[in-house]
């Protein structure tokens, strides 16, 4: 397989994995092909876009992790009360 085809597949896979990760999915494990060779010059613009998208995704995921940690911290700060067999309040408005 030609280097151009291999690298096109690699970059396309990166883009798909980034989209999956920022939408809450888990990209499957990936092993780089051993015969990729150097990046063809004509794919440099796409490679730069992928690199920028990866950086943006890492920033977004870091913010989401921070926000989740903040919310978990707030929940942990709520004191636990006694457990009753029946509810003490009834929401009649829904």
C-alpha positions as semicolon CSV with decimal commas, in nm:
position;residue;x (nm);y (nm);z (nm)
1;X;0,000;0,000;0,000
2;X;0,132;0,344;-0,087
3;X;0,239;0,586;0,185
4;X;-0,024;0,838;0,072
5;X;-0,305;0,584;0,118
6;X;-0,171;0,473;0,456
7;X;-0,138;0,829;0,584
8;X;-0,481;0,926;0,453
9;X;-0,625;0,635;0,649
10;X;-0,430;0,734;0,961
11;X;-0,545;1,097;0,950
12;X;-0,905;1,000;0,872
13;X;-0,899;0,760;1,169
14;X;-0,762;1,035;1,397
15;X;-1,040;1,271;1,289
16;X;-1,308;1,006;1,352
17;X;-1,160;0,920;1,692
18;X;-1,152;1,287;1,794
19;X;-1,517;1,331;1,696
20;X;-1,611;1,018;1,888
21;X;-1,419;1,126;2,199
22;X;-1,572;1,475;2,219
23;X;-1,920;1,329;2,173
24;X;-1,870;1,109;2,479
25;X;-1,766;0,791;2,305
26;X;-1,459;0,577;2,355
27;X;-1,237;0,536;2,050
28;X;-1,112;0,181;2,001
29;X;-0,748;0,099;2,062
30;X;-0,520;0,191;1,776
31;X;-0,184;0,057;1,669
32;X;0,010;0,258;1,414
33;X;0,099;0,079;1,094
34;X;0,465;-0,016;1,075
35;X;0,494;0,069;0,706
36;X;0,357;0,425;0,704
37;X;0,682;0,597;0,618
38;X;0,715;0,975;0,635
39;X;0,408;1,196;0,603
40;X;0,355;1,293;0,238
41;X;0,387;1,668;0,191
42;X;0,043;1,698;0,033
43;X;-0,117;1,573;0,356
44;X;0,055;1,834;0,576
45;X;-0,250;2,067;0,583
46;X;-0,478;1,782;0,695
47;X;-0,220;1,673;0,954
48;X;-0,210;2,029;1,094
49;X;-0,591;2,035;1,116
50;X;-0,587;1,701;1,298
51;X;-0,323;1,830;1,540
52;X;-0,529;2,143;1,611
53;X;-0,845;1,932;1,655
54;X;-0,661;1,705;1,899
55;X;-0,546;2,007;2,103
56;X;-0,901;2,150;2,105
57;X;-1,043;1,812;2,208
58;X;-0,790;1,778;2,490
59;X;-0,886;2,127;2,617
60;X;-1,257;2,045;2,598
61;X;-1,215;1,710;2,773
62;X;-0,999;1,870;3,044
63;X;-1,270;2,133;3,108
64;X;-1,536;1,861;3,122
65;X;-1,324;1,662;3,368
66;X;-1,276;1,973;3,583
67;X;-1,648;2,052;3,578
68;X;-1,737;1,695;3,672
69;X;-1,487;1,708;3,959
70;X;-1,636;2,035;4,081
71;X;-1,986;1,888;4,074
72;X;-1,871;1,573;4,254
73;X;-1,703;1,790;4,516
74;X;-2,024;1,984;4,568
75;X;-2,220;1,662;4,608
76;X;-1,967;1,528;4,856
77;X;-2,006;1,848;5,062
78;X;-2,378;1,786;5,118
79;X;-2,412;1,633;5,460
80;X;-2,572;1,291;5,474
81;X;-2,888;1,277;5,676
82;X;-3,084;0,999;5,829
83;X;-3,255;0,752;5,597
84;X;-3,632;0,730;5,634
85;X;-3,853;0,448;5,513
86;X;-4,092;0,692;5,348
87;X;-4,036;1,032;5,187
88;X;-4,059;1,341;5,404
89;X;-4,164;1,567;5,115
90;X;-4,397;1,505;4,825
91;X;-4,359;1,706;4,506
92;X;-4,715;1,758;4,388
93;X;-4,624;2,002;4,109
94;X;-4,411;1,750;3,920
